[in-house]
Coordinates of C-alpha atoms and ligand atoms in Angstrom, one line a residue:
X214 CA -8.7 3.5 6.6
X215 CA -5.0 3.5 6.5
X216 CA -3.7 0.0 6.5
X217 CA -0.3 0.7 5.4
X218 CA 3.3 0.4 6.4
X219 CA 3.2 0.5 10.2
X220 CA 3.8 4.1 11.1
X221 CA 5.0 4.7 14.6
X222 CA 4.0 8.2 15.4
X223 CA 6.0 9.5 18.3
X224 CA 3.6 12.2 19.3
X225 CA 0.1 11.5 20.6
X226 CA -2.8 13.4 19.2
X227 CA -3.1 16.9 20.6
X228 CA -6.0 17.2 23.0
X229 CA -7.2 20.6 22.2
X230 CA -6.6 22.7 19.1
X231 CA -7.3 26.3 18.4
X232 CA -6.9 27.5 14.9
X233 CA -3.7 25.8 13.5
X234 CA -1.0 28.2 12.4
X235 CA -1.1 28.2 8.7
X236 CA 1.8 28.4 6.3
X237 CA 1.2 29.5 2.7
X238 CA 4.2 28.6 0.7
X239 CA 5.4 29.8 -2.7
X240 CA 5.4 27.1 -5.3
X241 CA 7.7 24.2 -4.4
X242 CA 10.9 24.1 -6.5
X243 CA 10.0 20.6 -7.7
X244 CA 6.5 21.6 -8.8
X245 CA 7.0 20.4 -12.3
X246 CA 5.3 17.9 -14.6
X247 CA 7.1 15.1 -16.2
X248 CA 5.6 13.2 -19.1
X249 CA 6.7 9.6 -19.2
X250 CA 6.6 7.7 -22.4
X251 CA 3.5 5.5 -22.1
X252 CA 5.4 2.5 -23.6
X253 CA 7.5 2.3 -20.4
X254 CA 4.4 1.4 -18.4
X255 CA 4.1 -1.9 -20.2
X256 CA 7.2 -2.6 -22.4
X257 CA 10.7 -2.2 -21.2
X258 CA 14.0 -3.2 -22.8
X259 CA 15.5 -6.3 -21.2
X260 CA 16.8 -6.8 -18.7
X261 CA 14.7 -5.0 -16.0
X262 CA 13.9 -5.7 -12.4
X263 CA 11.1 -3.9 -10.7
X264 CA 10.4 -4.0 -7.0
X265 CA 6.9 -4.4 -5.5
X266 CA 7.8 -2.3 -2.5
X267 CA 9.5 0.5 -4.4
X268 CA 8.2 3.2 -6.8
X269 CA 8.0 2.3 -10.5
X270 CA 10.2 5.3 -11.6
X271 CA 13.1 5.1 -9.3
X272 CA 12.7 1.5 -8.1
X273 CA 13.0 -0.3 -11.4
X274 CA 16.6 -1.4 -12.3
X275 CA 17.4 -1.2 -16.0
X276 CA 20.5 -1.7 -18.1
X277 CA 19.3 0.6 -20.8
X278 CA 20.7 3.9 -19.8
X279 CA 18.3 6.0 -21.9
X280 CA 15.2 4.5 -20.4
X281 CA 16.7 4.3 -16.9
X282 CA 17.6 8.0 -17.0
X283 CA 14.2 9.0 -18.3
X284 CA 12.5 7.2 -15.4
X285 CA 14.7 8.4 -12.7
X286 CA 14.5 12.0 -13.9
X287 CA 10.7 11.9 -14.0
X288 CA 10.6 10.8 -10.4
X289 CA 11.9 14.3 -9.5
X290 CA 8.6 15.9 -10.5
X291 CA 5.5 16.4 -8.4
X292 CA 3.2 15.5 -11.3
X293 CA 3.9 12.4 -13.5
X294 CA 1.8 12.1 -16.6
X295 CA 1.3 8.9 -18.6
X296 CA -1.4 10.4 -20.8
X297 CA -2.4 13.8 -22.4
X298 CA -5.6 13.8 -20.3
X299 CA -3.5 14.1 -17.1
X300 CA -1.2 16.7 -18.6
X301 CA -4.3 18.8 -19.4
X302 CA -5.7 18.2 -16.0
X303 CA -2.6 19.6 -14.3
X304 CA -2.2 22.6 -16.6
X305 CA -0.1 25.1 -14.5
X306 CA -1.0 23.6 -11.2
X307 CA 1.1 24.5 -8.1
X308 CA 1.4 23.0 -4.7
X309 CA 0.2 25.1 -1.9
X310 CA 1.2 23.9 1.5
X311 CA -1.7 25.4 3.4
X312 CA -1.0 23.6 6.7
X313 CA 2.5 22.5 7.6
X314 CA 3.5 21.0 11.0
X315 CA 0.0 20.4 12.1
X316 CA 0.0 18.8 15.6
X317 CA -2.0 15.8 14.5
X318 CA -1.5 13.0 12.0
X319 CA -4.3 13.8 9.6
X320 CA -5.1 11.6 6.7
X321 CA -8.5 10.1 6.6
X322 CA -12.0 10.9 5.2
X323 CA -11.5 14.0 3.1
X324 CA -15.1 15.2 2.9
X325 CA -15.8 18.2 0.8
X326 CA -18.7 20.2 2.2
X327 CA -19.3 22.6 -0.7
X328 CA -22.1 24.7 0.9
X329 CA -19.7 25.7 3.7
X330 CA -16.4 25.7 1.8
X331 CA -15.0 23.1 4.1
X332 CA -13.1 19.9 4.1
X333 CA -13.7 17.5 7.0
X334 CA -11.0 15.1 7.8
X335 CA -9.9 12.8 10.6
X336 CA -6.6 11.6 12.0
X337 CA -5.3 8.1 11.4
X338 CA -5.8 5.2 13.8
X339 CA -2.1 4.6 13.9
X340 CA -1.8 7.9 15.8
X341 CA -4.2 6.7 18.6
X342 CA -7.9 7.5 18.9
X343 CA -9.0 9.4 15.8
X344 CA -10.3 12.9 15.9
X345 CA -12.4 14.9 13.5
X346 CA -11.2 18.3 12.2
X347 CA -12.7 20.9 9.8
X348 CA -10.6 22.8 7.3
X349 CA -12.0 26.2 6.2
X350 CA -10.9 26.4 2.6
X351 CA -11.3 30.2 2.4
X352 CA -8.7 31.0 5.1
X353 CA -6.9 27.6 5.6
X354 CA -7.9 27.5 9.2
X355 CA -8.4 24.2 11.0
X356 CA -10.8 23.8 13.9
X357 CA -12.0 20.9 16.0
X358 CA -15.8 21.1 16.0
X359 CA -17.6 20.9 19.3
X360 CA -20.0 18.1 18.6
X361 CA -23.2 17.4 20.5
X362 CA -24.8 13.9 20.8
X363 CA -28.5 13.4 20.3
X364 CA -29.9 12.3 23.6
X365 CA -31.2 8.8 24.1
X366 CA -28.9 6.6 22.1
X367 CA -25.8 6.5 24.2
X368 CA -23.6 7.9 21.4
X369 CA -20.4 9.2 23.0
X370 CA -18.6 12.4 22.2
X371 CA -15.8 12.5 21.2
X372 CA -16.9 10.2 18.4
X373 CA -15.9 6.5 18.5
X374 CA -12.9 6.7 16.1
X375 CA -14.3 8.2 13.0
X376 CA -12.6 6.9 9.8
X377 CA -14.3 7.8 6.5
X378 CA -17.3 10.0 5.6
X379 CA -19.4 11.7 3.0
X380 CA -21.4 14.8 2.6
X381 CA -24.8 14.7 1.1
X382 CA -27.8 17.1 1.0
X383 CA -26.9 19.0 4.1
X384 CA -25.6 16.2 6.2
X385 CA -22.2 14.7 6.9
X386 CA -22.3 11.0 7.3
X387 CA -19.4 9.5 9.3
X388 CA -18.2 5.9 9.6
X389 CA -17.1 5.1 13.1
X390 CA -14.7 2.2 13.8
X391 CA -15.9 2.0 17.5
X392 CA -14.1 2.0 20.8
X393 CA -14.1 -0.1 24.0
X394 CA -17.1 2.0 25.0
X395 CA -19.1 1.8 21.9
X396 CA -19.6 -0.5 18.9
X397 CA -18.9 0.5 15.3
X398 CA -21.6 2.7 13.7
X399 CA -22.6 5.2 11.1
X400 CA -23.7 8.6 12.3
X401 CA -25.0 11.7 10.7
X402 CA -23.7 15.2 11.7
X403 CA -25.4 18.5 11.0
X404 CA -22.5 20.6 9.7
X405 CA -24.1 23.8 11.0
X406 CA -25.3 22.8 14.5
X407 CA -22.7 19.9 15.0
X408 CA -25.5 17.7 16.4
X409 CA -24.7 14.0 15.9
X410 CA -27.5 11.6 15.2
X411 CA -26.8 7.8 15.1
X412 CA -28.0 6.0 12.0
X413 CA -26.9 2.4 12.1
X414 CA -25.1 0.5 14.8
X415 CA -26.1 -3.2 14.6
X416 CA -27.7 -5.9 12.5
X417 CA -30.4 -7.6 14.4
X418 CA -28.5 -7.2 17.6
X419 CA -25.1 -8.1 16.3
X420 CA -22.3 -5.6 16.2
X421 CA -21.0 -4.7 12.8
X422 CA -17.2 -5.1 12.2
X423 CA -15.5 -1.7 12.2
X424 CA -17.2 0.7 9.8
X425 CA -14.7 2.4 7.6
X426 CA -16.1 4.4 4.7
X427 CA -19.5 5.6 3.4
X428 CA -21.0 7.1 0.3
X429 CA -24.5 8.3 -0.4
X430 CA -26.7 8.0 -3.5
X431 CA -30.4 8.3 -4.1
X432 CA -33.1 6.9 -6.4
X433 CA -36.4 8.5 -7.3
X434 CA -38.9 5.7 -6.8
X435 CA -42.7 5.5 -7.1
X436 CA -42.6 5.8 -3.3
X437 CA -40.6 9.0 -3.4
X438 CA -36.9 9.8 -3.0
X439 CA -34.9 7.0 -1.3
X440 CA -31.3 7.5 -0.2
X441 CA -28.8 4.7 -0.1
X442 CA -25.9 4.7 2.2
X443 CA -23.2 2.2 1.1
X444 CA -20.5 1.5 3.7
X445 CA -17.6 -0.9 4.2
X446 CA -17.0 -3.0 7.3
X447 CA -13.8 -4.8 8.0
X448 CA -12.1 -6.7 10.9
X449 CA -9.1 -4.6 11.7
X450 CA -7.4 -7.3 13.8
X451 CA -6.0 -8.7 10.6
X452 CA -3.9 -5.6 10.5
X453 CA -2.9 -5.7 14.1
X454 CA -5.2 -2.8 14.9
X455 CA -7.6 -3.0 17.8
X456 CA -10.0 -0.5 19.4
X457 CA -10.7 -2.4 22.5
X458 CA -13.6 -4.5 21.3
X459 CA -13.8 -8.3 20.8
X460 CA -13.1 -9.7 17.3
X461 CA -15.8 -9.1 14.8
X462 CA -18.6 -11.6 14.6
X463 CA -20.0 -10.8 11.2
X464 CA -17.9 -11.3 8.1
X465 CA -16.4 -8.4 6.3
X466 CA -18.9 -6.9 3.8
X467 CA -20.2 -3.8 2.1
X468 CA -23.7 -2.9 3.3
X469 CA -26.5 -0.7 2.0
X470 CA -28.8 1.2 4.3
X471 CA -31.9 3.0 3.1
X472 CA -33.1 5.4 5.7
X473 CA -36.5 5.9 4.1
X474 CA -37.4 2.2 4.4
X475 CA -35.2 1.3 7.3
X476 CA -33.6 -1.5 5.3
X477 CA -30.0 -2.6 6.3
X478 CA -28.7 -5.2 3.9
X479 CA -25.4 -6.6 2.9
X480 CA -24.6 -6.0 -0.8
X481 CA -21.1 -7.3 -1.4
X482 CA -19.8 -10.4 0.4
X483 CA -16.3 -11.2 1.8
X484 CA -15.9 -13.7 -1.0
X485 CA -16.1 -10.8 -3.5
X486 CA -14.0 -8.3 -1.6
X487 CA -11.8 -9.8 1.1
X488 CA -10.7 -6.6 2.8
X489 CA -13.3 -3.8 2.1
X490 CA -12.0 -0.3 2.5
X491 CA -12.8 2.7 0.4
X492 CA -16.1 3.3 -1.3
X493 CA -17.1 5.8 -4.0
X494 CA -19.8 6.5 -6.5
X495 CA -19.8 8.2 -9.9
X496 CA -21.7 11.4 -10.7
X497 CA -24.8 9.7 -12.0
X498 CA -25.0 7.0 -9.4
X499 CA -24.6 4.4 -12.1
X500 CA -21.6 2.7 -10.5
X501 CA -20.2 1.9 -7.1
X502 CA -16.4 1.7 -6.8
X503 CA -14.8 -0.1 -3.9
X504 CA -11.2 -0.9 -2.9
X505 CA -9.9 -4.2 -1.6
X506 CA -6.9 -3.6 0.7
X507 CA -5.5 -7.0 0.5
X508 CA -1.9 -5.9 0.0
X509 CA 0.3 -8.2 -2.2
X510 CA 3.4 -7.2 -0.3
X511 CA 2.0 -8.5 2.9
X512 CA -0.4 -11.3 1.9
X513 CA 1.3 -12.6 -1.2
X514 CA 0.8 -12.4 -4.9
X515 CA 1.2 -15.7 -6.7
X516 CA -0.8 -18.9 -6.7
X517 CA 1.1 -20.4 -3.8
X518 CA -0.6 -17.8 -1.5
X519 CA -4.0 -18.9 -0.3
X520 CA -5.5 -15.5 -0.6
X521 CA -8.6 -14.6 -2.5
X522 CA -8.1 -10.8 -2.3
X523 CA -6.1 -8.5 -4.5
X524 CA -5.0 -4.9 -3.9
X525 CA -7.5 -3.7 -6.4
X526 CA -10.3 -1.3 -7.4
X527 CA -13.6 -2.9 -8.4
X528 CA -16.5 -1.3 -10.2
X529 CA -20.1 -2.5 -9.7
X530 CA -23.4 -1.5 -11.4
X531 CA -26.0 0.2 -9.3
X532 CA -29.6 -0.6 -10.0
X533 CA -31.5 2.6 -10.6
X534 CA -34.6 0.8 -9.3
X535 CA -33.5 -0.3 -5.9
X536 CA -29.9 0.6 -5.5
X537 CA -28.8 -3.1 -5.4
X538 CA -25.3 -3.9 -6.6
X539 CA -24.3 -6.3 -9.4
X540 CA -21.7 -7.1 -12.1
X541 CA -18.3 -6.9 -10.4
X542 CA -15.7 -5.6 -12.8
X543 CA -12.0 -5.4 -12.0
X544 CA -11.1 -1.8 -12.7
X545 CA -7.5 -1.4 -11.5
X546 CA -4.7 -3.2 -9.7
X547 CA -2.6 -1.3 -7.2
X548 CA 1.1 -1.5 -8.1
X549 CA 2.5 -0.6 -4.7
X550 CA 0.7 -1.1 -1.4
X551 CA -3.0 -0.8 -1.6
X552 CA -5.6 1.7 -2.9
X553 CA -7.0 3.3 0.2
X554 CA -9.1 6.5 -0.2
X555 CA -11.0 6.6 -3.4
X556 CA -13.0 9.4 -5.2
X557 CA -14.6 9.4 -8.7
X558 CA -14.6 12.7 -10.5
X559 CA -17.3 14.1 -12.8
X560 CA -15.6 12.6 -15.8
X561 CA -15.6 9.1 -14.3
X562 CA -11.9 9.3 -13.5
X563 CA -11.0 7.3 -10.4
X564 CA -8.5 8.8 -8.0
X565 CA -7.0 6.6 -5.3
X566 CA -4.4 7.1 -2.5
X567 CA -1.7 4.5 -3.0
X568 CA 1.9 4.2 -1.7
X569 CA 3.3 6.1 -4.7
X570 CA 0.9 9.0 -4.2
X571 CA -2.5 9.8 -5.6
X572 CA -3.0 7.7 -8.7
X573 CA -5.5 8.8 -11.4
X574 CA -7.2 6.3 -13.7
X575 CA -9.3 7.4 -16.6
X576 CA -13.0 6.3 -16.9
X577 CA -11.9 3.0 -18.5
X578 CA -9.3 2.1 -16.0
X579 CA -6.0 3.3 -17.6
X580 CA -3.5 4.9 -15.2
X581 CA -3.1 8.4 -16.6
X582 CA -1.0 10.1 -14.0
X583 CA 0.4 10.4 -10.5
X584 CA 0.7 13.0 -7.8
X585 CA 4.1 11.9 -6.7
X586 CA 4.2 11.5 -2.9
X587 CA 8.0 11.4 -2.7
X588 CA 8.4 14.9 -4.1
X589 CA 5.2 16.5 -2.7
X590 CA 5.9 15.3 0.9
X591 CA 9.6 14.6 0.8
X592 CA 11.5 11.5 1.8
X593 CA 11.7 12.0 5.5
X594 CA 11.5 9.0 7.9
X595 CA 8.9 7.8 8.7
X596 CA 7.7 8.3 5.2
X597 CA 4.5 10.3 5.2
X598 CA 1.6 8.3 3.8
X599 CA -1.3 9.7 2.0
X600 CA -4.3 7.6 2.9
X601 CA -7.0 9.9 1.7
X602 CA -7.7 13.3 0.1
X603 CA -10.6 15.5 -1.0
X604 CA -11.7 16.6 -4.4
X605 CA -13.2 20.1 -3.9
X606 CA -14.4 21.7 -7.1
X607 CA -11.2 22.4 -9.1
X608 CA -8.8 21.5 -6.2
X609 CA -7.2 18.4 -4.9
X610 CA -6.7 18.6 -1.1
X611 CA -4.0 16.2 0.1
X612 CA -4.2 15.0 3.7
X613 CA -0.7 13.9 4.7
X614 CA 0.0 13.5 8.4
X615 CA 1.3 16.9 9.5
X616 CA 0.7 18.6 6.2
X617 CA -2.3 19.6 4.1
X618 CA -1.5 20.5 0.5
X619 CA -3.9 21.9 -2.0
X620 CA -3.4 21.7 -5.7
X621 CA -5.5 23.8 -8.0
X622 CA -6.2 21.9 -11.2
X623 CA -6.9 23.2 -14.7
X624 CA -10.6 22.0 -14.6
X625 CA -13.5 21.5 -12.2
X626 CA -13.3 17.8 -11.3
X627 CA -16.1 17.6 -8.9
X628 CA -19.1 19.9 -9.0
X629 CA -21.1 20.9 -5.9
X630 CA -24.4 19.8 -7.4
X631 CA -23.4 16.1 -7.0
X632 CA -24.1 16.4 -3.4
X633 CA -27.7 17.5 -3.5
X634 CA -31.1 16.0 -4.3
X635 CA -32.8 16.9 -7.5
X636 CA -30.3 18.0 -10.0
X637 CA -30.8 16.6 -13.5
X638 CA -32.0 13.2 -12.4
Ligands
NAG826 C1 13.0 -4.4 -2.9 O1 13.2 -3.3 -2.2 C2 13.3 -3.5 -0.8 C3 13.4 -2.1 -0.1 O2 14.3 -1.3 -0.8 C4 14.5 -4.4 -0.6 O3 14.6 -4.7 0.8 C5 14.4 -5.7 -1.3 O4 15.5 -6.5 -1.2 C6 14.1 -5.4 -2.8 N1 13.8 -6.6 -3.5 C7 14.4 -7.0 -4.6 C8 13.9 -8.3 -5.2 O5 15.3 -6.4 -5.1
NAG827 C1 17.1 1.6 -25.0 O1 15.7 1.4 -25.1 C2 15.1 2.2 -26.1 C3 13.6 2.1 -25.9 O2 13.3 0.7 -25.8 C4 15.6 1.8 -27.4 O3 15.0 2.6 -28.4 C5 17.1 1.9 -27.5 O4 17.6 1.4 -28.7 C6 17.7 1.2 -26.3 N1 19.2 1.5 -26.2 C7 20.1 0.5 -26.3 C8 21.5 1.0 -26.2 O5 19.8 -0.6 -26.4
NAG828 C1 14.0 18.7 -6.2 O1 14.7 19.3 -7.2 C2 16.0 19.5 -7.0 C3 16.6 20.3 -8.1 O2 16.2 19.7 -9.4 C4 16.7 18.1 -6.8 O3 18.1 18.3 -6.5 C5 16.0 17.4 -5.7 O4 16.5 16.1 -5.6 C6 14.5 17.3 -5.9 N1 13.9 16.7 -4.7 C7 13.2 15.6 -4.8 C8 12.5 15.2 -3.5 O5 13.0 15.0 -5.8
NAG829 C1 -12.0 31.3 8.8 O1 -13.2 31.3 8.2 C2 -14.3 30.7 9.0 C3 -15.5 30.6 8.1 O2 -15.8 31.8 7.5 C4 -14.5 31.7 10.2 O3 -15.5 31.1 11.0 C5 -13.2 31.7 11.0 O4 -13.3 32.6 12.0 C6 -12.0 32.2 10.1 N1 -10.8 32.0 10.8 C7 -9.8 33.0 10.8 C8 -8.6 32.7 11.6 O5 -9.9 33.9 10.0
NAG830 C1 -32.6 17.1 1.2 O1 -32.5 18.3 2.0 C2 -33.7 19.0 2.0 C3 -33.5 20.3 2.8 O2 -33.0 20.1 4.0 C4 -34.8 18.2 2.7 O3 -36.0 18.9 2.7 C5 -35.0 16.9 2.0 O4 -35.8 16.0 2.7 C6 -33.6 16.2 1.8 N1 -33.8 15.0 0.9 C7 -33.4 13.8 1.3 C8 -33.7 12.8 0.3 O5 -32.8 13.6 2.3
NAG831 C1 -2.0 -22.9 1.4 O1 -2.9 -23.9 1.8 C2 -2.4 -25.2 1.8 C3 -3.4 -26.2 2.1 O2 -4.2 -25.9 3.3 C4 -1.2 -25.3 2.8 O3 -0.6 -26.5 2.8 C5 -0.2 -24.2 2.5 O4 0.8 -24.1 3.5 C6 -0.9 -22.8 2.3 N1 0.1 -21.8 1.9 C7 0.3 -20.7 2.4 C8 1.4 -19.8 1.8 O5 -0.3 -20.3 3.4
NAG832 C1 -38.9 12.3 -9.1 O1 -39.9 11.8 -10.1 C2 -41.0 12.6 -10.2 C3 -42.0 11.9 -11.1 O2 -41.4 11.5 -12.3 C4 -40.7 14.0 -10.7 O3 -41.8 14.8 -10.7 C5 -39.7 14.6 -9.7 O4 -39.2 15.8 -10.2 C6 -38.5 13.7 -9.5 N1 -37.6 14.2 -8.4 C7 -36.3 14.3 -8.5 C8 -35.6 14.9 -7.3 O5 -35.7 13.9 -9.5

């Protein structure tokens, strides 16, 4: 869920969409990698003055010319490396603008469906009711799928403001924020037939706050395979966003749903994560990663602010027995804005969409590099925000309003077998 600088999008979302004209570019002239001296990330010659609402590299004032020049020059690159691991990951990567000038403000979800070579994504709520699209990776074509509701539940098509989603074992799970017609819910879509099946829409008769993101794991129990759907719910009215429903009655929380047992249970309370947003899981289902989108710039940073949330990434342990969640660990703090979309790669690196671009942390939480939004998307006004992205095999797929950019990395970051039952567990 994009909860960022209030974008005012002049155009409303296009109602119908055939294949979007595609535009394959040659490499961008700024498609370079800059290696920044790691020391500058934590030790600068005095005096310096950084700015919470500006990028580190070109928003930090320094009297020392050598360091100032090094930082400002680095900001001209698409890829910024703070560590060898990131430099190796980039290799000779290039930016490929596979969709430019799309008639919709895309930016949410970023669901890789490996079996079908697709990335599913949705538009942002700031552009009006959100819509679901499918990108065919093989030919860079975008379609709007013709979904069909399962009879008997009252689920509406088009879907009630899809936000995040996840593909697992032949099914795409989507988090729906809700509309004036329909409460928030989780639904499952068959990516071949496009039939939509509702999964969760209430807790003992109470509406859930808007459902924003979802991830799926499974455990092999004595009773058989049990899937766990972890999802975030948050009251959007705190961000001035409404979808035509009354204010949430249940507190913000992360929930776990186990389809095989029918158990819907809260797993992370509001006191732990004030503003739940992105949710991700590592390859072996050992950890759950969640983002708190309590932005320092808007809710305050220091002790004088009565705010329990931080713009941060937290890691929890997942019990291999029952999928329950424990041991909150602070994994990273967002420097600018909030961490929104989040994905964990096969090496345990954590990728998040932040104001500066896509920030990559290694498996122990060190920031190793950045996909620099200012260079990749330019500095037009309004500034394009990247709220989410997909990791698809060896590619990063950036979802950035009217653009979709793919970047082929030097290694496979997410393998397809993560999304099936039965491999190596
Ligand atoms: C930080 O940057 C913003 C935007 O450029 C500016 O309005 C603000 O005055 C700056 N703050 C400081 C302390 O320099
Ligand atoms: C600038 O900073 C660098 C790195 O801290 C230091 O080596 C250098 O001596 C400084 N230059 C001046 C003129 O102080
Ligand atoms: C791209 O590179 C050119 C040439 O180095 C430079 O003039 C320009 O400012 C760069 N653009 C951005 C957005 O950094
Ligand atoms: C793109 O590929 C998909 C999947 O193979 C296919 O259904 C579609 O017709 C193709 N579109 C174009 C414009 O080639
Ligand atoms: C995974 O998909 C297979 C094939 O559709 C199905 O038979 C199986 O029940 C699914 N497993 C789970 C845990 O959903
Ligand atoms: C924090 O809470 C105290 C006590 O309720 C109140 O006086 C103060 O104004 C609050 N500060 C902010 C920044 O909201
Ligand atoms: C689940 O555990 C049983 C018993 O140990 C084993 O036979 C089976 O292969 C396991 N299934 C998966 C998908 O790991």
